[in-house]
Short mmCIF file of C-alpha atoms and ligand atoms in Angstrom, two decimals:
data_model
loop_
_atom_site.label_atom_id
_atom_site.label_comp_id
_atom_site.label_asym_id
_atom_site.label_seq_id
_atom_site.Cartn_x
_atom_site.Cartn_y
_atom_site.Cartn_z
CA UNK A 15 -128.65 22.96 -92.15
CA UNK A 16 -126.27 25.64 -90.00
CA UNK A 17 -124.10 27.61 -91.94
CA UNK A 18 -120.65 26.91 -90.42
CA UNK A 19 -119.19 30.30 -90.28
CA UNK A 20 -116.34 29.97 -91.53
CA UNK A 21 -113.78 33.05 -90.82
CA UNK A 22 -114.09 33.56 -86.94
CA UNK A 23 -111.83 36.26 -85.77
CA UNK A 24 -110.76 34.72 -82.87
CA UNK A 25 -109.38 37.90 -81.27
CA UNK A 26 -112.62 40.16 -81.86
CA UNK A 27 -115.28 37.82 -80.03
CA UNK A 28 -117.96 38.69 -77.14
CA UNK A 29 -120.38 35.95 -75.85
CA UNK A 30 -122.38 35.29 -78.96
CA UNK A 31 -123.88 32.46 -79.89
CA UNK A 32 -121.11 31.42 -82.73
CA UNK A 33 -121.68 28.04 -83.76
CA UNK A 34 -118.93 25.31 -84.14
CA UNK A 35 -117.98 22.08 -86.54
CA UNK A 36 -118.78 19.14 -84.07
CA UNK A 37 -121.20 17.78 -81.15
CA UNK A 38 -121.46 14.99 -78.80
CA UNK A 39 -124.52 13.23 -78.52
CA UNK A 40 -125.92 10.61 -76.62
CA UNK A 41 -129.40 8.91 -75.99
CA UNK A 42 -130.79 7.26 -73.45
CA UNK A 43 -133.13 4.68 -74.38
CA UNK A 44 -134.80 1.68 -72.73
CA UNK A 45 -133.28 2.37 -69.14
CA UNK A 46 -129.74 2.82 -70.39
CA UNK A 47 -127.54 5.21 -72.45
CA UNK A 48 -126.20 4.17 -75.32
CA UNK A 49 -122.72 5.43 -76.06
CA UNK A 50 -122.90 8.14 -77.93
CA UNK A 51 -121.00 9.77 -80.92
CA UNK A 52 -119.22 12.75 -82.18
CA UNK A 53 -121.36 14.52 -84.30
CA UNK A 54 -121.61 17.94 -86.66
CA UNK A 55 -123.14 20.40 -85.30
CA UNK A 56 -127.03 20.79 -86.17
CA UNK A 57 -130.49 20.75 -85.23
CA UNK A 58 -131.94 17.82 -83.26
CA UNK A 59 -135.24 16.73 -83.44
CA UNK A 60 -137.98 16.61 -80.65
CA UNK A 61 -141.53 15.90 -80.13
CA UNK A 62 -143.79 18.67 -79.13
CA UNK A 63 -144.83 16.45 -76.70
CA UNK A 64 -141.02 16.69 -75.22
CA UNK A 65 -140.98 16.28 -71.17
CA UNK A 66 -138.30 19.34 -71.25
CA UNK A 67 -140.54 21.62 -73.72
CA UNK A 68 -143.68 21.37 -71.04
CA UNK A 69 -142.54 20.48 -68.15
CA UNK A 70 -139.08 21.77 -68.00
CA UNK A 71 -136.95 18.62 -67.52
CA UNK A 72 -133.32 19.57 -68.25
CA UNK A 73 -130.05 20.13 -66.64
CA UNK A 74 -126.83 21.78 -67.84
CA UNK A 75 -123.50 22.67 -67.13
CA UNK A 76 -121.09 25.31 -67.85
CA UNK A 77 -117.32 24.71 -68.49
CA UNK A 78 -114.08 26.57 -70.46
CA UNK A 79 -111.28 25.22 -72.24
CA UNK A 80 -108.45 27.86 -71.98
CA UNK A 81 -105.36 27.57 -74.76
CA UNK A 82 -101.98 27.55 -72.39
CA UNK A 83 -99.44 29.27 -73.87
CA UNK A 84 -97.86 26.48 -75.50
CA UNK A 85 -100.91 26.43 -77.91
CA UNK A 86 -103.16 23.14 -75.93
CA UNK A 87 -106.42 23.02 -74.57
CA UNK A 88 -106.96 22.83 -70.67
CA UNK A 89 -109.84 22.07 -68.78
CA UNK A 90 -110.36 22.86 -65.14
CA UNK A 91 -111.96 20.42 -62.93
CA UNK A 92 -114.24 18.42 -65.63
CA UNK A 93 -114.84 15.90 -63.18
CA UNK A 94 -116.68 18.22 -60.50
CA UNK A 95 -118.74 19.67 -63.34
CA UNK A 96 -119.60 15.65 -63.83
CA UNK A 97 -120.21 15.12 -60.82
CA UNK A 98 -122.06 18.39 -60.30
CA UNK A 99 -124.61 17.01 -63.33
CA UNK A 100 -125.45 13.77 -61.65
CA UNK A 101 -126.36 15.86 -58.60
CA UNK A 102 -128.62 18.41 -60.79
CA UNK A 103 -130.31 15.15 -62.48
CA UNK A 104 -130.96 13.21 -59.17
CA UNK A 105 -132.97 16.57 -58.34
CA UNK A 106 -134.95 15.90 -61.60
CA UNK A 107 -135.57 12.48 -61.72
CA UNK A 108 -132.99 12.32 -64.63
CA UNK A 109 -130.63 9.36 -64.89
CA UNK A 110 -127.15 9.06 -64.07
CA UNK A 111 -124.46 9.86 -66.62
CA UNK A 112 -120.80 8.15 -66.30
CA UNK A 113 -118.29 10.49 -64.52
CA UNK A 114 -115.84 9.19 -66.62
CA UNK A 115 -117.30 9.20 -69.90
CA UNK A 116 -118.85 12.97 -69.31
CA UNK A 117 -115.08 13.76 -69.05
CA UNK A 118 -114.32 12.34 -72.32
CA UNK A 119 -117.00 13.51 -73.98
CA UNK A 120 -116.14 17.20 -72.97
CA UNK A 121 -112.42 16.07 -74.66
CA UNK A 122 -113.50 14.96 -77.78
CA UNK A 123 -115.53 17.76 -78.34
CA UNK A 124 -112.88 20.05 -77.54
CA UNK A 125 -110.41 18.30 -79.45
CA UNK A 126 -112.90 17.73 -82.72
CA UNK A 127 -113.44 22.11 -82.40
CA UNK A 128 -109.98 22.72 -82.02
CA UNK A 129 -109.52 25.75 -84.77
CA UNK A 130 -111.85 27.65 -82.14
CA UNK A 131 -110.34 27.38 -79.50
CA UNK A 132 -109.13 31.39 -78.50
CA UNK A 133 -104.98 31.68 -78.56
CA UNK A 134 -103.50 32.28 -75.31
CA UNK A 135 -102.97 36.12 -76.04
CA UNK A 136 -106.60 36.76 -77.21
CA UNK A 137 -107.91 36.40 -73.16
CA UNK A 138 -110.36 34.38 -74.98
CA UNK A 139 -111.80 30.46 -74.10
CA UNK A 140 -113.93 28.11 -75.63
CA UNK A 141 -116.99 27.71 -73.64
CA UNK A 142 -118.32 23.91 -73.10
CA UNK A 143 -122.20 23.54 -72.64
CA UNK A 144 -122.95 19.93 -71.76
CA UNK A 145 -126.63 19.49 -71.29
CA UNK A 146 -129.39 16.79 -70.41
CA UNK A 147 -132.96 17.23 -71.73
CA UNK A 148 -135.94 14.81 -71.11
CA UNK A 149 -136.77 14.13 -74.81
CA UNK A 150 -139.22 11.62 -74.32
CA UNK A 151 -143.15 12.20 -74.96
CA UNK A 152 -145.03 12.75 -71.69
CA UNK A 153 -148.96 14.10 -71.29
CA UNK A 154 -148.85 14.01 -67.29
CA UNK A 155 -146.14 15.44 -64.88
CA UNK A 156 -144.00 12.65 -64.43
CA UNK A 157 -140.30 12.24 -66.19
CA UNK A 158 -139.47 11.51 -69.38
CA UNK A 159 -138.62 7.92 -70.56
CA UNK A 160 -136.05 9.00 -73.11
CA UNK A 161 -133.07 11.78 -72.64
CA UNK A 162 -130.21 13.38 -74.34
CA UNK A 163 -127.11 14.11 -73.46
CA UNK A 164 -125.59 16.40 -75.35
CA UNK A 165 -122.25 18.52 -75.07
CA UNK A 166 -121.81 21.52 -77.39
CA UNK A 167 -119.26 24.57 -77.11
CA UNK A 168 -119.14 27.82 -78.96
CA UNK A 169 -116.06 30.56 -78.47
CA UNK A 170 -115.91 33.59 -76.26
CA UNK A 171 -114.09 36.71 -76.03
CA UNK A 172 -112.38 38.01 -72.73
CA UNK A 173 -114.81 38.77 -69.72
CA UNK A 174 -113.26 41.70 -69.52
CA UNK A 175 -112.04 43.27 -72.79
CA UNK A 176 -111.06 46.73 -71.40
CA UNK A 177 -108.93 45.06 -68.11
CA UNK A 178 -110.07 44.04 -64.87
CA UNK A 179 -113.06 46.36 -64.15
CA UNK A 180 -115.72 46.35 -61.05
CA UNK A 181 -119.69 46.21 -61.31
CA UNK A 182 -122.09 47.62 -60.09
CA UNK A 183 -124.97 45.74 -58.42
CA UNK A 184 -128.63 46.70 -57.15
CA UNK A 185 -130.08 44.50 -53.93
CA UNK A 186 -133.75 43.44 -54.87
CA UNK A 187 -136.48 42.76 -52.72
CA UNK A 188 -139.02 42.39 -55.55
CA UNK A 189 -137.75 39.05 -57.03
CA UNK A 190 -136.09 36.12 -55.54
CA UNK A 191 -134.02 33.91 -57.62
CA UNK A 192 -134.77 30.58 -55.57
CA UNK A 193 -136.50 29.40 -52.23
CA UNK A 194 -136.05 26.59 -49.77
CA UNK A 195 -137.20 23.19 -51.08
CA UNK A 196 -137.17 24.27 -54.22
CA UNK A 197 -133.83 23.40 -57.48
CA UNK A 198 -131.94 26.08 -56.69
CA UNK A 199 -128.73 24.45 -55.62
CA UNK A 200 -129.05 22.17 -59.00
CA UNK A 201 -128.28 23.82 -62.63
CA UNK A 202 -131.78 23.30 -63.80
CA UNK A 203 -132.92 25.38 -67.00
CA UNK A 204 -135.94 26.04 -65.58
CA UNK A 205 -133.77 28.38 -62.64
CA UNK A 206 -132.90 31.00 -65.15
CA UNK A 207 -136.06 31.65 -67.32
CA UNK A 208 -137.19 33.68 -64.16
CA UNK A 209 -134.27 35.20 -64.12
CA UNK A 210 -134.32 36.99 -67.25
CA UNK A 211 -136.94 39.77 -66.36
CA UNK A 212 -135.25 40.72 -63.01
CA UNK A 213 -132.06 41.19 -65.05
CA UNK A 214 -133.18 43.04 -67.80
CA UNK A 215 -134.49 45.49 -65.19
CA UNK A 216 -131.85 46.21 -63.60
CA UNK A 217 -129.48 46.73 -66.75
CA UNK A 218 -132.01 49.48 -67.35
CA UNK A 219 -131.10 51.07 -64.04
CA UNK A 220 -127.42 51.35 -64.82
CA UNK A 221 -126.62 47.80 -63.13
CA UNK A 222 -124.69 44.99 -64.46
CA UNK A 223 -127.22 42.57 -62.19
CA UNK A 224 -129.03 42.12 -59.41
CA UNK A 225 -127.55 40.72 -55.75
CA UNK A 226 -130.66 38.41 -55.03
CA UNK A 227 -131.18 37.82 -50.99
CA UNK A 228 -133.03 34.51 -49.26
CA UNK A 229 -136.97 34.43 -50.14
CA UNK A 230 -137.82 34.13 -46.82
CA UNK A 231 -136.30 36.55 -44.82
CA UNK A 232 -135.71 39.17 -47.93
CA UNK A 233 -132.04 39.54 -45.74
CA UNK A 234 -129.23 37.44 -46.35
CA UNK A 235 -127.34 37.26 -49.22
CA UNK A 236 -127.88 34.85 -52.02
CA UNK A 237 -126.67 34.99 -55.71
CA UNK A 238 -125.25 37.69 -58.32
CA UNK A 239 -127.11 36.81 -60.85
CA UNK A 240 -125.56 33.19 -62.10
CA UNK A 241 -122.38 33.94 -60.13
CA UNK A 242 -121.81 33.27 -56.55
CA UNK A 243 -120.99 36.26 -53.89
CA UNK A 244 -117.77 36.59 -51.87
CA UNK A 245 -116.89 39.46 -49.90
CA UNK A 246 -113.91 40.21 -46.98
CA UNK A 247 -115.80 41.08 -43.53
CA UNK A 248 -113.65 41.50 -40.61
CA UNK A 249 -110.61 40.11 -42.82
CA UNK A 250 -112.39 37.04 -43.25
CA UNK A 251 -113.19 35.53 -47.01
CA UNK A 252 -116.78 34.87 -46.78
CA UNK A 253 -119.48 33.44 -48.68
CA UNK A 254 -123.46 32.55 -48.12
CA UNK A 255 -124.18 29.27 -46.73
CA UNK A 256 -125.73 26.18 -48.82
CA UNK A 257 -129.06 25.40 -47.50
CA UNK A 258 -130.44 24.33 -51.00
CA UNK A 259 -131.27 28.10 -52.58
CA UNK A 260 -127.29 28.42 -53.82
CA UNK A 261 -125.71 26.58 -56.87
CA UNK A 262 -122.22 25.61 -55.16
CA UNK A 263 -119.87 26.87 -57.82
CA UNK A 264 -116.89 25.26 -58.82
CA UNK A 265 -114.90 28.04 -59.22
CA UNK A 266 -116.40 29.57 -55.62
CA UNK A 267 -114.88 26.06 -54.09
CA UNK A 268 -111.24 26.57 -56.03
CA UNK A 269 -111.43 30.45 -54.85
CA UNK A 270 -111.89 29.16 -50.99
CA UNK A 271 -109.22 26.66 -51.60
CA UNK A 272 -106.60 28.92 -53.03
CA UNK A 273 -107.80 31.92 -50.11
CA UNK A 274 -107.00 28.97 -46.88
CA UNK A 275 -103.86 27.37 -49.00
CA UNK A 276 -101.73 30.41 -50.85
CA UNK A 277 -102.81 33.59 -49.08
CA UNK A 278 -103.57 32.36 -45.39
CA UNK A 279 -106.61 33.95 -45.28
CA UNK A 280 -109.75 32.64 -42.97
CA UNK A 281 -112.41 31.92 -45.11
CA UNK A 282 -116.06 30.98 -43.56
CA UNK A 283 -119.16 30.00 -45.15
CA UNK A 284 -122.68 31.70 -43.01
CA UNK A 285 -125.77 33.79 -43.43
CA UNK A 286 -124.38 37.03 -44.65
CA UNK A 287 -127.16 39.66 -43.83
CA UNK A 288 -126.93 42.13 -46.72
CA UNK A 289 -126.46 45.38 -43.85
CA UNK A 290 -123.61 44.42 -43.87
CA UNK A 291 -121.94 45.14 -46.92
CA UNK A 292 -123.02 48.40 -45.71
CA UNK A 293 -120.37 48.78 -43.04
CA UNK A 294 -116.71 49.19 -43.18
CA UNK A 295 -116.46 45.84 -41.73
CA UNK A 296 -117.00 44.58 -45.29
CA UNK A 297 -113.92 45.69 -47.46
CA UNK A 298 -114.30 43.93 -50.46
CA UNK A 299 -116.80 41.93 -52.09
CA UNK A 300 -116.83 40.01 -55.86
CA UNK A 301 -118.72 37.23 -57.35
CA UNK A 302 -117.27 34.09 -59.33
CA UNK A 303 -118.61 31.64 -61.98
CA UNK A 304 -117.48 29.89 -65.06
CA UNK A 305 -118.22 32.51 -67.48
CA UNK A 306 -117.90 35.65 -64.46
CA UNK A 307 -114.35 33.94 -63.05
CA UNK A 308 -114.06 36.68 -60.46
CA UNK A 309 -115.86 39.98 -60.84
CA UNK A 310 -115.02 42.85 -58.68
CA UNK A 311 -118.41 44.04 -57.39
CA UNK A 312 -117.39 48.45 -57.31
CA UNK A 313 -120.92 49.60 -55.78
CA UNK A 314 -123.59 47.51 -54.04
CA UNK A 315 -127.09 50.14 -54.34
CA UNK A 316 -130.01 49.59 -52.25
CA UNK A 317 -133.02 51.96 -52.66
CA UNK A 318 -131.36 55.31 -51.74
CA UNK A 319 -128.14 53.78 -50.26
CA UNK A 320 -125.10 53.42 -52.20
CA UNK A 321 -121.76 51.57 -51.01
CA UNK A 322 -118.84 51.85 -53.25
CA UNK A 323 -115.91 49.57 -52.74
CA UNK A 324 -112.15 51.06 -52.77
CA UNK A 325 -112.86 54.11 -55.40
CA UNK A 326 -114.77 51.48 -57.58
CA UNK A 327 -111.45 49.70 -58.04
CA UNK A 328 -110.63 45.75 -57.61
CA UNK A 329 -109.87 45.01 -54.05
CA UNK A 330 -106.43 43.63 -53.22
CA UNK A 331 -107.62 40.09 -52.41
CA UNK A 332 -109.60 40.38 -55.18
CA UNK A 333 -106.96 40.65 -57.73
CA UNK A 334 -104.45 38.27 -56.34
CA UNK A 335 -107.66 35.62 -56.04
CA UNK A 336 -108.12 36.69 -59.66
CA UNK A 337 -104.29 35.88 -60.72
CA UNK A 338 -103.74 32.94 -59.18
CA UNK A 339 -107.21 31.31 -60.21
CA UNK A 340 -106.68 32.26 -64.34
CA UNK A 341 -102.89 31.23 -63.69
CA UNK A 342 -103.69 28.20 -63.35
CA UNK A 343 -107.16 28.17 -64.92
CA UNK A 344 -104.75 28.81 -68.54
CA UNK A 345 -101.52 26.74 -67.64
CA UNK A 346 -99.52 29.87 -66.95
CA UNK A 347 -98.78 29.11 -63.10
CA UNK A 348 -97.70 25.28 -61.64
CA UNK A 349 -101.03 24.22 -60.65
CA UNK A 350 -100.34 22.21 -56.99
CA UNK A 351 -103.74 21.10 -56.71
CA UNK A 352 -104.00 19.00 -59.79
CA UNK A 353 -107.34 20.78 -60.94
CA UNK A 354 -106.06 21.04 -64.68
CA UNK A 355 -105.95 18.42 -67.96
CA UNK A 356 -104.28 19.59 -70.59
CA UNK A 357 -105.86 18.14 -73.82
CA UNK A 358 -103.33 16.53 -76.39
C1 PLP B 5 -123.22 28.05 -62.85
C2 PLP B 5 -123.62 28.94 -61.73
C3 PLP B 5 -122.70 29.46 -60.81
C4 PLP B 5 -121.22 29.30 -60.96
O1 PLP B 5 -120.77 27.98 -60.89
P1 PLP B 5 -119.34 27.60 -61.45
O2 PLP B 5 -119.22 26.15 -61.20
O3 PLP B 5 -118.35 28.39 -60.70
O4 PLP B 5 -119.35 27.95 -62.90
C5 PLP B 5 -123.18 30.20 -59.74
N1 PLP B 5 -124.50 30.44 -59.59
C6 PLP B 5 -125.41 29.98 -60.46
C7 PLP B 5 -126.85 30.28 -60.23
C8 PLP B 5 -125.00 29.23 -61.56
O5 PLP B 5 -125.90 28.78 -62.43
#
C-alpha cells in the first residue's frame, strides 16, 4: 500500500514525486481496450517478462491543470496531447487510444484529485502524466499483446519560485539527444534514459542543461533538454525544423501562434546553426515545454565562448510570450483561440 500523505502544503511544493488519492486505468486486451476505471492510487502489477521492462515499449505525455482564479481546474489543449499519444504509439507499434475518451480520462482524474490541485496564488499546477506501457509478456523483439493506459498526476510548485529568472545552457558535442530515423519526434520513455547522464553533467558545470545540436552535422540546433528552443534572429521568432529528431511541443505551437496573431511578429521554422546564437543577430533566445512553459535562456557557453543574453535578464518578447501564454494557460486573460476547458 502507498501512504496517502495526507497534509500537502500546497504553497511550499517543488517537483517531487507527491503521490495523489486516484488513477485512471485502462487495459487493452484481446485487440481492444476495455474501458477503463477510476482507481486509487497504487502499485500495478507486471510480469518480468513485460515488453516495456526489456524492450522499452512505452509512451507518455505531459500535461497541467492550472486553478483559475475563480478556484476551477483548466486544461490547455488536452486534445493535442491526445492526439500527440496516438502519434508516439503509431511509432511503437502501440494501439490507438480514443481522442475523446483520453480527454475524459485526463478530467476525471483531475476532478477525482481535486484537494491537490495548487490555488491560483500559489503559481502552482497539478501535473497530468498519462502513459502507455506494453504490459504483455514477450521473449523476442516484437510488441506486446497487452497494454495499459494509465493517467496519473501529482502537484507541483511554481517553475520559478524566486520570479521569472534566465538559464544558463552549455552546447554539447559529446552527446546527442536523438538522430534521423530514429523516436525522437515521439514521447517515447526510452528518449530520456539517455538523457539523464548528459544532464547530470552539465548541472555539475554550473548549467541548468544542455542545448543538444543534430547528430549528424554536430551544428544545428536541436533540443534544451525536454524543452524546445526559440530564439529572435534578425527580429524573426525562430525555431529548429521537424525532420523527425524534435518532439513538436504543444506549447512551442501555442507560442508561434500567439508570436504571428497578438504581437505581429514573423516567426519561421529552419536549420538554426548554433554560430549563430553567437552573433548579435540573435537577440533573444528561450525554450518552452509543459513543465519549462517559457524559460529565458541568460548565457548559451560553448567550450571557451560565452554569449550572455540582455545582462542575463528575460528578453522583451520573451516576457510578453511568457504573459500572454500563462494568461491564458490559468484563465486570467480571454483566451480567443479556444485552447482552454475549464473543469466543473
Ligand atoms: C515534452 C517535450 C517537449 C515539450 O512539449 P510540450 O508539448 O510543450 O510539453 C519538448 N521536447 C521534448 C524532448 C519533450 O519530451
Amino acid at each position: 500500500m502507498i501512504e496517502l500523505q495526507k497534509e500537502v502544503d500546497l504553497y511550499h511544493i517543488g517537483f517531487e514525486f507527491i503521490p495523489t488519492k486516484k488513477m485512471f486505468i485502462s487495459r487493452y486486451k484481446d485487440g481492444r481496450w476495455e474501458a477503463g476505471k477510476i482507481v486509487p492510487f497504487g502499485s500495478i502489477e507486471l510480469s518480468p517478462a513485460a515488453c516495456v521492462l526489456n524492450y522499452g515499449q512505452g509512451i507518455f505525455e505531459g500535461m497541467k491543470a492550472y486553478c483559475t482564479p475563480s478556484g476551477e481546474p483548466i486544461l490547455f489543449r488536452p486534445e493535442e496531447n491526445a492526439k500527440r499519444m496516438n502519434y508516439s504509439a503509431e511509432r511503437l507499434l502501440m494501439p490507438e487510444y480514443d481522442e475523446k475518451k483520453y480527454v475524459e480520462a485526463v478530467t476525471a482524474v483531475v476532478k477525482d484529485n481535486r484537494e491537490y490541485l495548487p490555488p491560483n496564488d500559489s503559481g502552482g499546477a497539478l501535473y497530468i502524466r498519462p502513459l502507455m506501457i506494453g504490459s504483455g509478456p514477450i521473449l523476442g523483439i516484437a510488441p506486446a499483446k497487452e497494454y495499459l493506459f494509465i493517467v496519473f498526476c501529482c502537484p507541483v510548485g511554481p517553475y520559478f519560485p524566486k520570479g521569472f529568472e534566465a538559464i544558463d545552457l552549455k552546447i554539447s558535442k559529446k552527446y546527442t539527444r536523438a538522430s534521423k530515423g530514429g523516436t525522437g519526434f515521439s514521447k517515447t520513455c526510452s528518449n530520456y534514459a539517455g538523457t539523464m547522464k548528459p544532464a547530470k553533467e552539465a548541472k555539475e558545470e554550473g548549467f541548468a542543461q544542455i542545448l543538444y545540436l543534430d547528430s549528424v552535422h554536430m551544428k544545428y540546433i536541436s533540443e534544451v533538454g525536454a524543452a524546445n528552443f526559440c530564439a529572435m534572429i534578425n527580429d524573426t521568432l525562430c525555431t529548429p525544423s521537424w525532420d523527425g529528431t524534435i518532439l513538436e511541443g504543444i506549447t512551442l505551437k501555442s507560442v508561434f501562434e500567439l508570436a504571428d496573431k497578438k504581437l505581429r511578429i514573423k516567426t519561421e521554422q529552419r536549420d538554426i546553426p548554433y554560430d549563430v546564437l553567437f552573433t548579435e543577430e540573435c537577440t533573444e533566445a528561450f525554450c518552452t515545454g509543459t513543465a519549462a512553459v517559457i524559460t529565458p535562456i541568460g548565457s548559451i557557453s560553448w567550450q571557451d565562448q560565452k554569449r550572455v543574453f540582455n545582462d542575463h535578464e528575460p528578453g522583451e518578447i520573451t516576457r510578453k510570450l511568457y504573459e500572454l501564454l500563462t494568461g491564458i494557460q490559468k484563465g486570467e486573460i480571454e483566451d480567443e483561440f479556444g485552447w482552454t476547458t475549464i473543469i466543473t
